[in-house]
Amino acid sequence: MPDLQEHFARAIALAAEQLGSDAAPVIVVEPSAVPEAGDYSSPVAFRLAKSMRRPPREIAESLARILEANPPPYTRAVTASGGGYLNFLVDFDSFAPEVVREALSVGDVVAPDSAAGVKVVVEHTATNPNKAAHLGHLRNACIGDTVSRLLRATGHRVEVQNYIDDTGVQVADVLVGIRHLGLQPEEGESFDRFCSRAYVEVCHRYETEPALLDLRRETLRAIEARDGEIATAAKELTSRIVDCHLRTMARAGISYDLLTWESDIIELGFLRQALDLLLEHGVMRRPDQGPLSGCWVLPLEETLEGGEADLVDAKVLIKSDGIATYTAKDIAYHLWKFGVLGLDFGYRLWADGGPSTSTSEPDLATLDPLQFGHAGRVVNVIDQRQSAPQRVVKEALRRLGFEGQADALHHLAYEVVALSPAAADALGVDTTSGKSQYALSGRQGIEIGADALLDEAQRQVEAKARNADTAARLAASAVRYYLLRFGLNSIITFDFEEALRTSGDSGVYLQYAHARACGILQRVDPLPMPARALELSSQERELIKVIAEFPRAVAEAAASLTPSTLAAYTFRLATSFNDVYEHTERLYRIQDPEVRGVRRGVVDAARATLARALQLLGMEPLARI
RNA sequence: GCCCCCAUAGCUCAGCGGAUAGAGCGCCGGCCUCCGGAGCCGGGUGCGCAGGUUCGAGUCCUGCUGGGGGUACCA
């Protein structure tokens, strides 16, 4: 796709040189803020003004004269306006056919990046395998999934990993509920919902029955010993929950290349190996005094007093009882991700024929050693609250001498999902304090299940969808778009009404625009695209510009790892298409084959681009609704 | 205490140092002899406060106020 902004920027650079500018400023070209001035504008003259010691307006006029004499491709005119803006008018006669042609031929890699080909490991979801996935997990997964798609679309080799923390205390909690409180699934209750309920119940009972805490300790010890009936029960529990999570996420179009089990990391000696490395390199120390005496720690802040180092702040990696913390395991995991640990997993398929592969102990491995891990770059989609431990992992890599790996480790932090007062009230939370948002809490059962939300969305669209399958996809689109629309730094204050909206800035609106385009095309047979596109309406010209910006939108979203910018682009594209639909003559009525061919081409290009954008957002484009 | 994030329209949010700050929702009014009305068009109010940098600041810097989070021998 011809990137006009890039073309224009290069032409400006040459013209500026010709004008005698010695400095090479960063040249910004943007869609014009004032449409009367042109299609694209650049404030470059303002930047040149100082070094050239001439008024910006004068510089812009000189640049315009030079560019007019030798115009860049697809340019109809170059003008100066305002205090010194340089404006480009696009020649749509030649530009439109080019855009249509390219939009219809774009492949999976939309905009190759300079780092294309690099292997990127993206870790996301990582929901504790002891209860149903909720809204917060779904936000994580949607972000991670779209980031993965964006990286693939810019030419990276992507491996999506879902970390399964199956040795944590929360698994013990649910087991206590099932084994010692005799909790049973209710009629029609799914297994993960049942576990969520058991978890809430157990956490509640801990407060009044301290004896249960002993049972928890005992259960946890049995799980970590990896032996006996309790360990088997834990393995079965976590496997069943993981299956539930995979089903839930699949409803939203999310899948994984590899399930990484924490128990395998421990079982296969990854942790021991990592700890050995940390010891050998003197990264980990054991204070013999102070509050952390008896622990193995990674020092974070020290002061020198009388030549003696005094530990001010440190991260505990091994507790005084000899048990490693989560951060220690995460360091081991990341050494493996980068292929520098010196150990590897076995691999087997998960759930026969499913999309995922699982790590495994070597003697259970059924797959040839595949090229998992060995990342050139790692992206961890983990909420903002984990920033501190993530920094420690990065720092540990650095101190072990893996500087490059530390630099290539990126914590993609995002804000959490909270509840609006209305949503909190609907869940029975006391909202008399009048706060503007209320925290979710799995422990207290204050949460919105991912499945429950998708079900609700489906009910919402059922009446107007042609069948249940379409309704399911529309529902998934609505929810996904809602969760991706927000910037990563925004707390989503969840509100049912907003999330389930089917009009305006919503996933359903996008799907409808796509289906509408498909409908138009079905009614009119394909025609050849003329070399020159005459008689385009102003709405069609605008649409052509938006379509042409697609690769740039993808490249920017991928470079900054922000799905929300792609969501915004897609909404703009759909709006622009609807504008054309509403304001140009009905396609089937057009007699002139050339005009008809051009206009059909524009609709087809919009359809194709909308489809690609929806796919990147993880929404399966619907041809009919 | 220290660190991070946030503050833009009645509400929910976009806004990469550039021209007159935009969407959606809600409210009022308009547009169907149907290419799919889950649409389109019109109507209006706003960058928390105070400084600074800049030709130019919602955007960058400093301080303040108000919210959220982190700072565990939890994961």
XYZ file of C-alpha atoms (C1' of nucleotides) in Angstrom:
700
model
C 0.000 0.000 0.000
C 1.504 3.333 -0.918
C 2.200 5.124 2.346
C 1.515 8.672 1.263
C 2.784 10.222 4.461
C 6.091 8.455 3.955
C 6.237 9.446 0.268
C 5.529 13.064 1.080
C 8.035 13.126 3.941
C 10.782 11.876 1.630
C 9.886 14.372 -1.054
C 9.998 17.151 1.530
C 13.438 16.045 2.697
C 14.767 16.308 -0.856
C 13.116 19.661 -1.440
C 14.481 21.013 1.844
C 17.957 19.974 0.825
C 17.485 21.777 -2.466
C 16.416 24.859 -0.525
C 19.721 24.792 1.280
C 18.657 23.488 4.654
C 21.649 21.876 6.298
C 19.774 20.424 9.255
C 17.700 17.321 8.603
C 14.706 17.746 10.905
C 12.256 14.992 11.721
C 9.583 15.457 9.096
C 6.035 15.014 10.277
C 3.252 14.546 7.747
C -0.286 14.206 9.037
C -3.826 14.157 7.732
C -4.778 17.822 7.493
C -6.570 19.315 10.464
C -8.242 21.750 8.076
C -9.645 19.741 5.162
C -9.916 22.837 2.926
C -6.123 23.155 3.033
C -5.381 19.727 1.604
C -5.374 16.011 2.281
C -2.085 15.841 4.173
C -0.064 18.590 5.822
C 3.334 19.086 7.325
C 4.533 21.691 9.840
C 8.105 21.151 8.642
C 8.609 24.834 7.765
C 8.251 25.796 11.436
C 11.188 23.590 12.308
C 13.329 24.882 9.490
C 12.583 28.502 10.313
C 15.221 28.908 12.997
C 18.169 27.313 11.235
C 17.299 28.925 7.900
C 16.480 32.262 9.503
C 13.471 32.811 7.309
C 9.775 33.064 8.217
C 7.993 29.667 8.148
C 5.376 30.816 5.679
C 8.056 31.830 3.215
C 9.835 28.495 3.585
C 6.576 26.614 3.066
C 5.914 28.584 -0.099
C 9.384 27.863 -1.444
C 9.019 24.172 -0.653
C 5.621 24.140 -2.351
C 7.108 25.671 -5.512
C 9.889 23.089 -5.632
C 7.481 20.198 -5.004
C 4.974 21.508 -7.532
C 7.673 21.559 -10.198
C 8.529 17.950 -9.532
C 5.572 16.428 -7.677
C 5.778 13.141 -5.763
C 3.533 10.311 -7.010
C -0.225 10.611 -6.490
C 0.045 14.346 -5.978
C -2.316 16.842 -7.558
C -1.074 19.992 -5.893
C 1.219 21.283 -3.164
C 0.345 24.509 -1.378
C 1.285 26.623 1.615
C -1.253 27.874 4.130
C -1.654 29.376 7.568
C 1.494 30.380 9.371
C 3.597 27.953 7.386
C 1.898 24.645 6.750
C 2.780 22.695 3.659
C -0.213 20.910 2.152
C -0.551 18.063 -0.295
C -3.595 17.401 -2.399
C -3.913 13.783 -3.404
C -4.572 12.814 -6.995
C -7.305 10.257 -6.464
C -7.578 9.397 -10.160
C -4.285 7.563 -9.914
C -4.196 6.861 -6.188
C -7.539 5.110 -5.769
C -6.898 2.234 -8.236
C -3.539 1.622 -6.584
C -5.059 1.481 -3.101
C -7.830 -0.843 -4.236
C -5.381 -3.159 -5.946
C -3.130 -3.357 -2.908
C -5.972 -3.693 -0.404
C -7.222 -6.719 -2.285
C -3.831 -8.382 -2.473
C -2.508 -7.777 1.046
C -1.310 -10.952 2.698
C -0.847 -12.072 6.283
C 2.137 -9.828 6.751
C 0.609 -6.393 6.409
C 3.552 -4.207 7.254
C 6.943 -5.869 7.650
C 8.917 -4.413 10.513
C 12.661 -3.849 10.578
C 12.867 -6.624 13.197
C 10.756 -9.010 11.100
C 11.835 -12.597 11.468
C 12.785 -12.226 15.121
C 11.246 -14.863 17.326
C 8.992 -13.315 19.939
C 7.604 -15.252 22.864
C 4.379 -13.674 24.089
C 3.161 -14.801 27.496
C -0.428 -14.015 28.359
C -3.519 -15.215 30.251
C -1.676 -17.128 33.030
C -4.877 -17.542 34.994
C -4.456 -19.521 38.218
C -5.846 -22.991 37.497
C -8.149 -23.185 40.472
C -11.297 -21.359 39.388
C -13.226 -19.905 36.463
C -11.645 -17.173 34.346
C -13.120 -13.752 34.968
C -13.247 -10.422 33.223
C -9.755 -9.354 34.282
C -8.277 -12.535 32.803
C -10.224 -11.939 29.622
C -8.783 -8.430 29.268
C -5.309 -9.870 29.654
C -5.951 -12.569 27.064
C -7.518 -10.184 24.538
C -4.570 -7.806 24.811
C -2.064 -10.649 24.528
C -3.877 -12.255 21.628
C -4.126 -9.064 19.594
C -0.523 -8.139 20.352
C 0.486 -11.581 19.058
C -1.547 -11.074 15.905
C -0.015 -7.635 15.397
C 3.495 -9.015 15.763
C 2.726 -11.731 13.220
C 1.292 -9.118 10.868
C 4.566 -7.240 11.042
C 6.543 -10.338 10.136
C 7.679 -11.673 13.500
C 7.763 -15.334 14.419
C 5.472 -15.496 17.412
C 5.040 -18.189 20.035
C 2.195 -17.711 22.479
C 2.689 -19.222 25.899
C 0.179 -19.602 28.690
C 1.864 -20.102 32.051
C 0.035 -22.493 34.347
C 0.814 -21.818 37.993
C -0.310 -25.210 39.214
C 1.727 -25.411 42.416
C 0.375 -22.348 44.156
C -1.524 -22.111 47.393
C -4.821 -21.260 45.627
C -4.960 -24.789 44.251
C -4.628 -26.083 47.808
C -7.487 -23.808 48.869
C -9.928 -25.373 46.440
C -8.779 -28.883 47.329
C -9.445 -28.129 50.977
C -12.950 -27.078 50.009
C -13.644 -30.228 48.062
C -11.945 -32.745 50.334
C -12.598 -31.334 53.785
C -15.728 -29.262 53.499
C -17.496 -31.787 51.332
C -18.546 -29.203 48.760
C -20.332 -30.643 45.728
C -21.204 -29.226 42.310
C -24.784 -28.094 42.016
C -27.132 -29.251 39.324
C -25.976 -27.791 36.004
C -22.978 -26.018 37.518
C -19.816 -26.127 35.425
C -16.647 -27.434 37.013
C -14.831 -24.114 36.980
C -17.817 -22.267 38.449
C -18.001 -24.908 41.149
C -14.322 -24.400 41.969
C -14.825 -20.628 42.084
C -17.596 -21.168 44.597
C -15.466 -23.587 46.622
C -12.628 -21.058 46.665
C -14.859 -18.288 47.991
C -16.347 -20.605 50.597
C -12.952 -21.780 51.822
C -11.512 -18.266 52.044
C -14.558 -17.292 54.030
C -14.249 -20.240 56.434
C -10.548 -19.592 57.120
C -11.607 -16.555 59.081
C -13.734 -18.485 61.539
C -12.028 -21.895 61.469
C -8.259 -21.498 61.848
C -7.894 -25.274 61.868
C -8.552 -25.175 58.135
C -5.331 -23.249 57.697
C -3.438 -26.270 58.974
C -5.216 -28.406 56.399
C -4.179 -25.930 53.747
C -0.531 -26.101 54.799
C -0.674 -29.874 54.806
C -2.313 -29.953 51.370
C 0.220 -27.564 49.921
C 3.075 -29.631 51.290
C 1.596 -32.746 49.704
C 1.225 -30.966 46.359
C 4.820 -29.770 46.461
C 6.047 -33.245 47.439
C 4.549 -34.322 44.120
C 3.522 -37.626 45.481
C 0.499 -39.438 46.774
C -3.210 -39.070 46.420
C -3.415 -35.351 47.111
C -0.840 -34.510 44.467
C -2.783 -36.617 41.973
C -5.998 -34.854 42.898
C -4.275 -31.503 42.432
C -3.002 -32.501 39.004
C -6.465 -33.603 37.981
C -8.046 -30.445 39.310
C -5.646 -28.117 37.526
C -5.921 -30.048 34.254
C -9.688 -29.867 34.290
C -9.621 -26.154 35.062
C -7.100 -25.510 32.305
C -9.482 -27.222 29.895
C -12.262 -24.933 31.110
C -10.049 -21.885 30.579
C -9.087 -23.016 27.086
C -12.754 -23.429 26.182
C -13.627 -20.007 27.577
C -10.804 -18.281 25.750
C -11.580 -20.144 22.515
C -15.023 -18.519 22.579
C -13.226 -15.191 22.274
C -10.950 -16.456 19.498
C -7.934 -16.953 21.737
C -5.534 -19.914 21.589
C -2.004 -20.801 22.637
C 1.027 -22.477 21.159
C 2.364 -23.774 24.444
C 1.069 -24.371 27.945
C 3.979 -23.999 30.343
C 3.470 -25.782 33.647
C 5.143 -24.470 36.740
C 5.285 -28.011 38.113
C 7.431 -28.994 35.108
C 9.763 -26.093 35.760
C 10.356 -27.445 39.219
C 10.271 -31.132 38.355
C 12.784 -30.823 35.538
C 15.304 -28.969 37.665
C 14.916 -25.592 35.941
C 14.567 -23.879 39.279
C 17.585 -25.618 40.779
C 19.658 -24.775 37.734
C 18.610 -21.138 37.848
C 19.394 -20.900 41.539
C 22.805 -22.469 40.921
C 23.519 -19.839 38.284
C 22.410 -17.061 40.614
C 24.718 -18.423 43.287
C 27.702 -18.913 41.003
C 27.473 -15.362 39.733
C 27.048 -13.972 43.208
C 23.695 -12.528 42.253
C 21.974 -14.168 45.197
C 23.144 -13.726 48.772
C 22.240 -14.911 52.221
C 22.169 -12.143 54.829
C 23.260 -13.433 58.236
C 21.531 -10.675 60.133
C 18.538 -8.384 59.894
C 14.951 -9.268 59.089
C 15.929 -11.332 56.053
C 18.533 -13.483 57.734
C 18.210 -17.074 56.658
C 16.703 -16.178 53.275
C 18.418 -16.134 49.920
C 17.867 -12.733 48.416
C 18.600 -10.611 45.383
C 19.863 -7.289 46.752
C 18.119 -4.267 45.269
C 19.421 -1.368 47.274
C 22.478 -1.156 49.512
C 24.270 1.570 51.368
C 27.925 1.558 52.239
C 28.561 2.213 55.900
C 32.121 2.071 57.142
C 33.078 -0.080 54.192
C 30.368 -2.620 55.085
C 27.498 -3.076 52.655
C 24.183 -2.634 54.369
C 21.129 -4.153 52.747
C 18.312 -1.633 52.503
C 16.008 -3.414 50.096
C 16.038 -6.910 48.615
C 13.793 -9.425 46.898
C 13.546 -12.799 48.615
C 14.112 -15.688 46.221
C 14.244 -18.526 48.754
C 12.340 -18.184 51.984
C 13.910 -19.212 55.273
C 11.841 -22.409 55.161
C 13.680 -23.327 51.974
C 10.758 -22.780 49.592
C 11.396 -20.715 46.469
C 9.229 -17.679 45.757
C 7.313 -17.157 42.561
C 9.909 -14.687 41.348
C 12.629 -17.349 41.591
C 10.588 -19.671 39.394
C 9.940 -16.827 36.993
C 13.672 -16.192 36.651
C 14.156 -19.863 35.759
C 11.297 -19.675 33.263
C 12.791 -16.620 31.588
C 16.240 -18.111 31.308
C 14.540 -20.968 29.470
C 12.468 -18.614 27.291
C 15.683 -17.074 26.014
C 17.313 -20.486 25.587
C 20.143 -19.735 28.021
C 19.204 -22.038 30.894
C 20.810 -25.120 29.414
C 17.798 -27.347 30.049
C 14.670 -28.085 28.049
C 11.180 -29.475 28.527
C 9.642 -32.482 26.888
C 6.635 -31.617 24.752
C 3.342 -33.316 24.084
C 0.042 -32.351 22.527
C -2.559 -31.114 24.936
C -6.039 -32.609 24.723
C -5.683 -34.637 21.546
C -5.947 -32.549 18.454
C -6.339 -29.274 20.309
C -4.310 -26.300 19.174
C -2.015 -26.302 22.156
C 1.151 -28.097 23.049
C 2.056 -28.633 26.654
C 5.345 -28.870 28.400
C 5.922 -32.262 29.903
C 8.382 -34.430 31.691
C 10.690 -36.000 29.106
C 9.498 -39.552 29.696
C 5.942 -38.504 28.889
C 6.954 -36.486 25.856
C 5.294 -37.570 22.643
C 6.628 -34.891 20.334
C 10.048 -34.561 18.842
C 11.965 -31.771 20.462
C 10.422 -28.793 18.763
C 11.811 -25.364 18.547
C 10.016 -23.892 21.507
C 11.541 -21.058 23.447
C 14.829 -19.599 22.163
C 13.244 -16.183 22.043
C 14.937 -13.156 20.546
C 12.433 -11.059 22.386
C 9.904 -11.694 25.148
C 6.649 -9.849 25.765
C 4.889 -10.518 29.068
C 1.300 -9.400 29.256
C 0.846 -9.021 32.993
C -1.134 -6.410 34.857
C 0.503 -3.315 36.214
C 0.483 -4.533 39.831
C 3.263 -6.992 38.977
C 5.678 -4.337 37.799
C 8.026 -4.709 40.752
C 8.611 -8.485 40.465
C 8.917 -8.150 36.690
C 11.694 -5.642 37.196
C 13.442 -8.124 39.445
C 13.352 -10.825 36.750
C 14.846 -8.395 34.277
C 17.495 -7.311 36.759
C 18.410 -10.919 37.533
C 18.997 -11.611 33.830
C 21.202 -8.556 33.617
C 23.304 -9.514 36.639
C 23.743 -13.000 35.291
C 25.423 -11.408 32.296
C 22.468 -11.722 29.937
C 22.336 -8.024 29.124
C 20.864 -8.435 25.674
C 18.152 -10.732 26.978
C 17.330 -8.318 29.771
C 16.896 -5.554 27.204
C 14.723 -7.820 25.064
C 12.406 -8.616 27.971
C 9.352 -6.401 27.899
C 6.700 -6.272 30.578
C 3.553 -5.150 28.782
C 1.761 -3.673 31.774
C -1.897 -2.780 31.654
C -4.446 -1.563 34.155
C -7.035 -3.753 35.827
C -10.771 -4.034 35.338
C -12.944 -2.603 38.114
C -16.700 -2.371 38.540
C -18.889 0.650 37.985
C -21.222 1.406 40.910
C -24.102 -0.036 38.891
C -22.227 -3.251 38.131
C -21.044 -3.566 41.726
C -24.566 -3.066 42.954
C -25.805 -5.772 40.614
C -23.313 -8.161 42.217
C -24.565 -7.328 45.671
C -21.654 -5.136 46.730
C -22.427 -2.446 49.266
C -22.140 0.790 47.269
C -23.268 3.236 49.916
C -19.722 4.634 50.185
C -20.304 6.318 46.827
C -16.974 5.403 45.235
C -16.702 5.729 41.459
C -15.350 2.200 41.050
C -15.147 -1.051 43.009
C -12.403 -3.655 42.894
C -13.002 -7.189 41.701
C -12.099 -9.945 44.114
C -12.085 -13.622 43.283
C -11.542 -14.421 46.923
C -14.762 -12.681 47.904
C -16.677 -13.806 44.860
C -16.983 -10.245 43.581
C -16.338 -10.898 39.930
C -17.870 -11.279 36.523
C -17.151 -14.579 34.888
C -15.794 -14.451 31.353
C -18.290 -17.113 30.271
C -21.134 -15.366 32.030
C -20.393 -12.136 30.194
C -20.155 -13.880 26.825
C -23.454 -15.654 27.568
C -25.100 -12.377 28.437
C -23.775 -10.738 25.290
C -25.097 -13.621 23.258
C -28.577 -13.267 24.735
C -28.439 -9.596 23.820
C -27.865 -10.192 20.101
C -29.755 -13.442 19.664
C -33.030 -11.968 18.466
C -31.473 -10.173 15.504
C -28.863 -12.748 14.487
C -29.725 -15.347 11.884
C -28.561 -18.272 13.992
C -26.909 -19.225 17.269
C -23.458 -19.457 15.738
C -23.661 -15.924 14.383
C -24.954 -14.711 17.733
C -21.974 -16.333 19.470
C -19.510 -14.631 17.157
C -21.239 -11.294 17.458
C -21.193 -11.615 21.232
C -17.485 -12.404 21.201
C -16.899 -9.388 18.948
C -18.813 -7.099 21.272
C -16.880 -8.210 24.337
C -13.472 -8.276 22.670
C -13.854 -4.865 21.150
C -15.016 -3.447 24.462
C -11.950 -4.807 26.252
C -9.522 -3.638 23.545
C -10.891 -0.128 23.013
C -9.313 1.245 26.159
C -5.712 2.350 26.406
C -3.507 0.026 28.450
C -3.136 2.673 31.155
C -6.878 3.040 31.622
C -8.672 1.160 34.336
C -11.771 -0.253 32.695
C -14.657 0.629 34.944
C -16.857 -2.182 33.792
C -20.451 -1.459 33.056
C -22.874 -3.996 31.605
C -24.723 -1.487 29.496
C -21.512 -0.220 27.884
C -19.944 -3.599 27.352
C -23.023 -5.077 25.718
C -23.784 -2.124 23.498
C -24.594 -3.029 19.897
C -24.663 0.446 18.378
C -22.134 3.201 17.913
C -18.531 2.546 18.890
C -18.969 -1.193 19.360
C -17.823 -4.522 17.986
C -21.282 -5.200 16.598
C -21.192 -1.961 14.606
C -17.907 -3.064 13.031
C -19.275 -6.468 12.136
C -22.385 -4.913 10.685
C -20.354 -2.626 8.446
C -18.398 -5.626 7.173
C -21.525 -7.674 6.536
C -23.080 -4.722 4.749
C -20.098 -4.455 2.430
C -20.365 -8.159 1.697
C -24.064 -7.718 0.928
C -23.418 -4.939 -1.580
C -20.738 -6.914 -3.352
C -22.946 -9.942 -3.632
C -25.530 -7.975 -5.543
C -23.117 -6.614 -8.150
C -20.849 -8.815 -10.260
C -17.118 -8.116 -10.210
C -15.826 -5.720 -12.833
C -12.306 -4.793 -13.863
C -10.812 -1.868 -12.016
C -10.045 0.941 -14.477
C -6.550 2.416 -14.431
C -7.956 5.792 -13.549
C -10.688 6.332 -11.009
C -12.984 9.119 -12.125
C -16.063 10.486 -10.404
C -15.330 9.556 -6.824
C -17.501 11.197 -4.181
C -15.852 13.123 -1.356
C -16.861 10.308 1.002
C -15.188 7.752 -1.233
C -12.016 9.788 -1.380
C -11.971 9.943 2.403
C -12.519 6.181 2.574
C -9.636 5.604 0.163
C -7.350 7.575 2.464
C -8.429 5.591 5.503
C -7.901 2.288 3.693
C -4.459 3.411 2.580
C -3.505 4.137 6.185
C -4.102 0.545 7.271
C -0.486 -0.698 7.083
C 0.675 2.354 8.978
C -1.992 1.779 11.647
C -0.870 -1.841 11.993
C 2.804 -0.914 12.115
C 2.214 1.705 14.791
C 0.019 -0.537 16.923
C 2.587 -3.332 16.659
C 5.552 -1.107 17.411
C 3.957 0.353 20.519
C 2.105 -2.841 21.452
C -1.168 -0.976 21.844
C -4.235 -2.763 20.502
C -6.433 0.231 21.316
C -4.990 2.277 18.471
C -5.946 -0.451 16.009
C -9.424 -0.593 17.549
C -9.769 3.155 16.990
C -8.547 2.825 13.414
C -11.044 0.064 12.689
C -13.917 2.133 14.016
C -12.825 5.020 11.802
C -12.704 2.689 8.808
C -16.196 1.317 9.495
C -17.575 4.827 10.002
C -16.005 6.020 6.794
C -17.478 3.075 4.916
C -20.950 3.673 6.363
C -20.623 7.273 5.292
C -20.017 6.169 1.707
C -22.874 3.700 1.907
C -25.263 6.407 3.031
C -24.212 9.166 0.701
C -23.262 7.745 -2.663
C -25.513 6.376 -5.346
C -26.535 2.760 -4.943
C -23.996 0.619 -6.704
C -26.440 -1.592 -8.615
C -28.023 1.480 -10.197
C -24.840 2.698 -11.811
C -24.871 1.960 -15.533
C -21.446 3.128 -16.700
C -19.196 0.045 -16.373
C -16.108 2.119 -15.583
C -17.724 4.084 -12.792
C -19.365 0.940 -11.510
C -16.044 -0.880 -11.589
C -14.317 1.842 -9.615
C -17.017 2.089 -6.998
C -17.288 -1.646 -6.600
C -13.545 -1.763 -6.199
C -13.673 0.783 -3.414
C -16.336 -1.187 -1.558
C -14.356 -4.390 -2.035
C -11.195 -2.744 -0.728
C -13.085 -1.490 2.319
C -14.473 -4.978 2.867
C -11.042 -6.606 2.623
C -9.382 -4.072 4.912
C -12.183 -4.257 7.445
C -11.840 -8.033 7.427
C -8.094 -7.880 8.055
C -8.522 -5.326 10.825
C -11.237 -7.406 12.496
C -9.016 -10.470 12.349
C -6.178 -8.618 14.017
C -8.591 -7.610 16.756
C -9.498 -11.281 17.053
C -12.987 -10.862 15.675
C -13.996 -13.282 12.966
C -15.451 -11.212 10.108
C -19.076 -12.112 9.433
C -20.347 -12.010 5.855
C -23.954 -12.225 6.995
C -25.661 -11.417 10.270
C 8.011 7.578 53.315
C 9.537 6.002 48.318
C 7.980 4.269 43.234
C 4.256 3.786 39.124
C -0.456 5.122 36.723
C -4.690 8.354 36.158
C -7.421 13.420 36.011
C -10.271 15.954 28.745
C -18.172 17.193 27.342
C -23.688 15.243 31.932
C -21.536 9.788 31.604
C -17.668 6.273 29.290
C -13.398 7.232 26.670
C -9.848 8.794 22.048
C -6.287 12.443 21.168
C 1.798 10.313 17.801
C 4.727 18.857 20.312
C 1.250 21.495 15.224
C -4.086 24.867 12.372
C -10.826 25.593 14.954
C -9.556 19.304 20.993
C -12.810 14.566 18.873
C -15.963 9.808 19.307
C -19.737 6.812 21.642
C -23.770 6.967 25.146
C -27.748 10.053 26.904
C -31.173 14.304 25.352
C -33.878 17.122 21.102
C -35.018 17.183 15.879
C -34.641 15.133 10.885
C -33.694 11.017 6.822
C -36.467 4.604 4.506
C -40.787 3.425 -3.456
C -35.494 -1.100 1.059
C -27.350 -2.159 -2.146
C -28.828 -4.834 5.451
C -31.891 1.424 9.933
C -27.285 -2.682 14.747
C -27.318 3.053 9.775
C -26.922 8.399 8.319
C -27.550 13.975 9.116
C -28.166 18.284 12.419
C -28.229 20.514 17.494
C -23.216 21.855 22.772
C -20.948 22.075 26.796
C -14.813 20.521 28.249
C -8.379 19.771 28.799
C -7.995 19.454 37.924
C -4.731 23.939 39.838
C -0.046 26.977 39.504
C 4.456 27.820 37.182
C 8.135 26.620 33.230
C 10.283 24.979 28.225
C 8.774 26.102 22.935
C 7.468 29.891 17.049
C 3.491 26.535 18.960
C 1.465 22.600 25.060
C -4.428 18.554 26.438
C 0.462 16.391 24.934
C 7.125 17.779 27.547
C 9.329 19.538 32.701
C 8.551 21.134 38.064
C 5.320 21.814 42.130
C 0.346 21.205 44.170
C -4.619 18.884 44.779
C -7.665 14.637 44.184
C -8.160 9.230 42.868
C -5.985 4.113 41.942
C -1.952 0.658 42.442
C 2.849 -1.121 44.186
C 6.399 -1.230 47.992
C 5.227 -9.205 51.803
C 9.906 -14.868 53.971
C 1.775 -14.188 48.762
C 1.271 -15.860 43.865
